[in-house]
Amino acid sequence: MGVARRIIPCMDIDAGRVVKGVKFVDIRDAGDPVEIGRRYDRAGADELTFLDITASHEERETLVHMVEAVASEVFIPLTVGGGIRSVADVRRMLNAGADKVSINTAAIREPDLVREAAERFGSQCIVVAVDAKRHGGTEADPRWEVFTHGGRKPTGIDAVEWAERMAEVGAGELLVTSMDRDGTRIGFDNALNRAISDRAGVPMIASGGVGNLQHLVDGVIEGHADAVLAASIFHFGEYTIAEAKDYMAAAGIEVRR
Amino acid sequence: MSIAVIDYGMGNLRSVERALVHVGAPRVEVTDDPAVIDAAERIVFPGQGAVRDCMSALHRHELVDVLDRVMRDRPFLGICMGMQALMTRSEENEGVEALGHFAGTVRHFRRLTGDDPRLKIPHMGWNRLHQVRRHPLFTGIADETRFYFVHSYYVDPDDEFLVQGRSDYGASFAAVIGAANVFATQFHPEKSQQPGLQLLKNFLSWDGEPCS
């Protein structure tokens, strides 16, 4: 196999600051994305994801400066998402130092954006975020629907077909979040993740629902995730990245250490 | 000591520039000016995206001749597409002639991974680098250290002796090639944390000789 399964801490950003902060021992500023990024880098995170949760136009400039500051200090891949609406938005984030840009709502409103951005900058930097909820189907053969606006707006689009289509038009990676599981701490929706991972052909990041380290293992083994994204279990100091990697390695999963 | 990072509009060059500055490069110029490139003591040739776009951008910026010159006589580091573009040709985009500094072909990963659905393309993430032979740019980096890769095509050189490092994804492939003053990595040292920074630091002090 060779390539390691990745662990990606995800930070919510508001006005250039990490929302609710991150708890590290001795941290001077728990909301500073540069310091947190540096800490996670040192702790062994494989990538970092920053999601701008307000994504207002006035704060774009703040976000660009934040990305520049983090990219000057942290030399692992950085993904930036939230409010990416155009090829120009993608370019600004890449120029600021993001390695990948995550596109969500705009991909649904304007699917050509993914194709255009991938053609312009390469698939390797285009992540499509798929927020999905169970809807219809049966327990044995479930279906999921794409939602937008933090899981509030249904789109009527089948999530697995959508993910497959996004990979075809140029997404180099898929960030799949179960809106049923997000914030529940009961584990990923591994049936959803597996359905997408097995069909889309591009790397899939599992997100939504992590409450303990076994959930990360399940995400890889049952959900076929290439990477696992988590927020609270790392931010609030419950587990370190090293503990997560030790646990995954003990379950036979290849990790970078 | 000046370093030219060649800018032909393909990819995130700021990361390369920042990483070089971080490891102590006193003067880094991100440039498409042949005169600046000619005057630089070291050359970094990065790149991302599709090979046809890369080659046409190199022609459009009139960089082919100057690249050819500097590849002969000074420390030269190719990264990702900047490695693939050194070969004779690529199978991407229905076949594209590349710079031809090294004899060989760039091929799609499906050749190595077969139909295994667990082996995603692009090959993305941290993979082990097996150091095939000693090289000054590997100084201080343990064999089998992981580096960050993201690519859908791999380099298949005609001459096995060019291969400095190998990685596995479906099968073994050339992750680092080099000869004389030219060294090229499929992975991104600028995104590979401490080991990547170490490699860039080694590049800053490299005299361009393959073995010391």
CSV table of N, CA and C in Angstrom, one decimal, chain B residues 17 19 27 45-46 49 54 60 76-77 82 105 117 130 145 162 169 178 190 197:
chain,number,residue,atom,x,y,z
B,17,GLU,N,8.9,29.1,-2.2
B,17,GLU,CA,9.6,30.3,-1.8
B,17,GLU,C,9.7,30.4,-0.3
B,19,ALA,N,9.3,28.2,2.0
B,19,ALA,CA,10.1,27.1,2.7
B,19,ALA,C,11.6,27.3,2.5
B,27,ARG,N,18.5,34.8,-0.6
B,27,ARG,CA,17.8,35.6,-1.7
B,27,ARG,C,17.1,34.6,-2.6
B,45,PHE,N,12.7,24.3,-9.8
B,45,PHE,CA,11.8,24.2,-10.9
B,45,PHE,C,10.5,23.5,-10.4
B,46,PRO,N,9.5,24.2,-9.9
B,46,PRO,CA,8.3,23.5,-9.4
B,46,PRO,C,7.3,23.4,-10.4
B,49,GLY,N,-0.3,20.8,-12.0
B,49,GLY,CA,-1.3,20.9,-13.1
B,49,GLY,C,-1.0,19.9,-14.2
B,54,CYS,N,1.7,23.0,-18.8
B,54,CYS,CA,3.0,23.4,-18.4
B,54,CYS,C,4.0,23.6,-19.5
B,60,ARG,N,5.7,29.7,-23.9
B,60,ARG,CA,5.1,31.0,-24.0
B,60,ARG,C,6.0,32.0,-23.2
B,76,PHE,N,20.3,22.1,-9.5
B,76,PHE,CA,19.0,22.3,-10.1
B,76,PHE,C,18.0,21.3,-9.4
B,77,LEU,N,16.9,21.8,-8.8
B,77,LEU,CA,15.9,21.0,-8.1
B,77,LEU,C,14.6,21.1,-8.8
B,82,GLY,N,7.7,19.7,-12.1
B,82,GLY,CA,9.1,20.1,-12.4
B,82,GLY,C,10.0,18.9,-12.5
B,105,THR,N,9.6,8.2,-19.9
B,105,THR,CA,8.2,8.5,-20.1
B,105,THR,C,7.5,8.7,-18.8
B,117,PRO,N,-9.7,-0.7,-6.3
B,117,PRO,CA,-10.4,0.6,-5.9
B,117,PRO,C,-9.9,1.2,-4.7
B,130,HIS,N,12.2,5.3,-0.3
B,130,HIS,CA,13.4,4.4,-0.1
B,130,HIS,C,14.6,5.0,-0.9
B,145,THR,N,11.9,7.5,5.2
B,145,THR,CA,11.1,8.7,5.8
B,145,THR,C,10.0,9.0,4.8
B,162,LEU,N,19.3,6.5,-13.1
B,162,LEU,CA,18.9,7.9,-12.8
B,162,LEU,C,18.1,7.9,-11.4
B,169,TYR,N,3.3,2.4,-4.6
B,169,TYR,CA,1.9,2.7,-4.7
B,169,TYR,C,1.3,1.8,-5.7
B,178,GLY,N,17.8,11.7,-10.6
B,178,GLY,CA,18.9,12.7,-10.6
B,178,GLY,C,20.1,12.2,-11.3
B,190,GLU,N,8.5,21.1,0.1
B,190,GLU,CA,8.0,22.3,0.8
B,190,GLU,C,6.8,22.0,1.6
B,197,LEU,N,12.0,20.1,4.7
B,197,LEU,CA,12.8,21.3,4.9
B,197,LEU,C,14.3,20.9,5.0
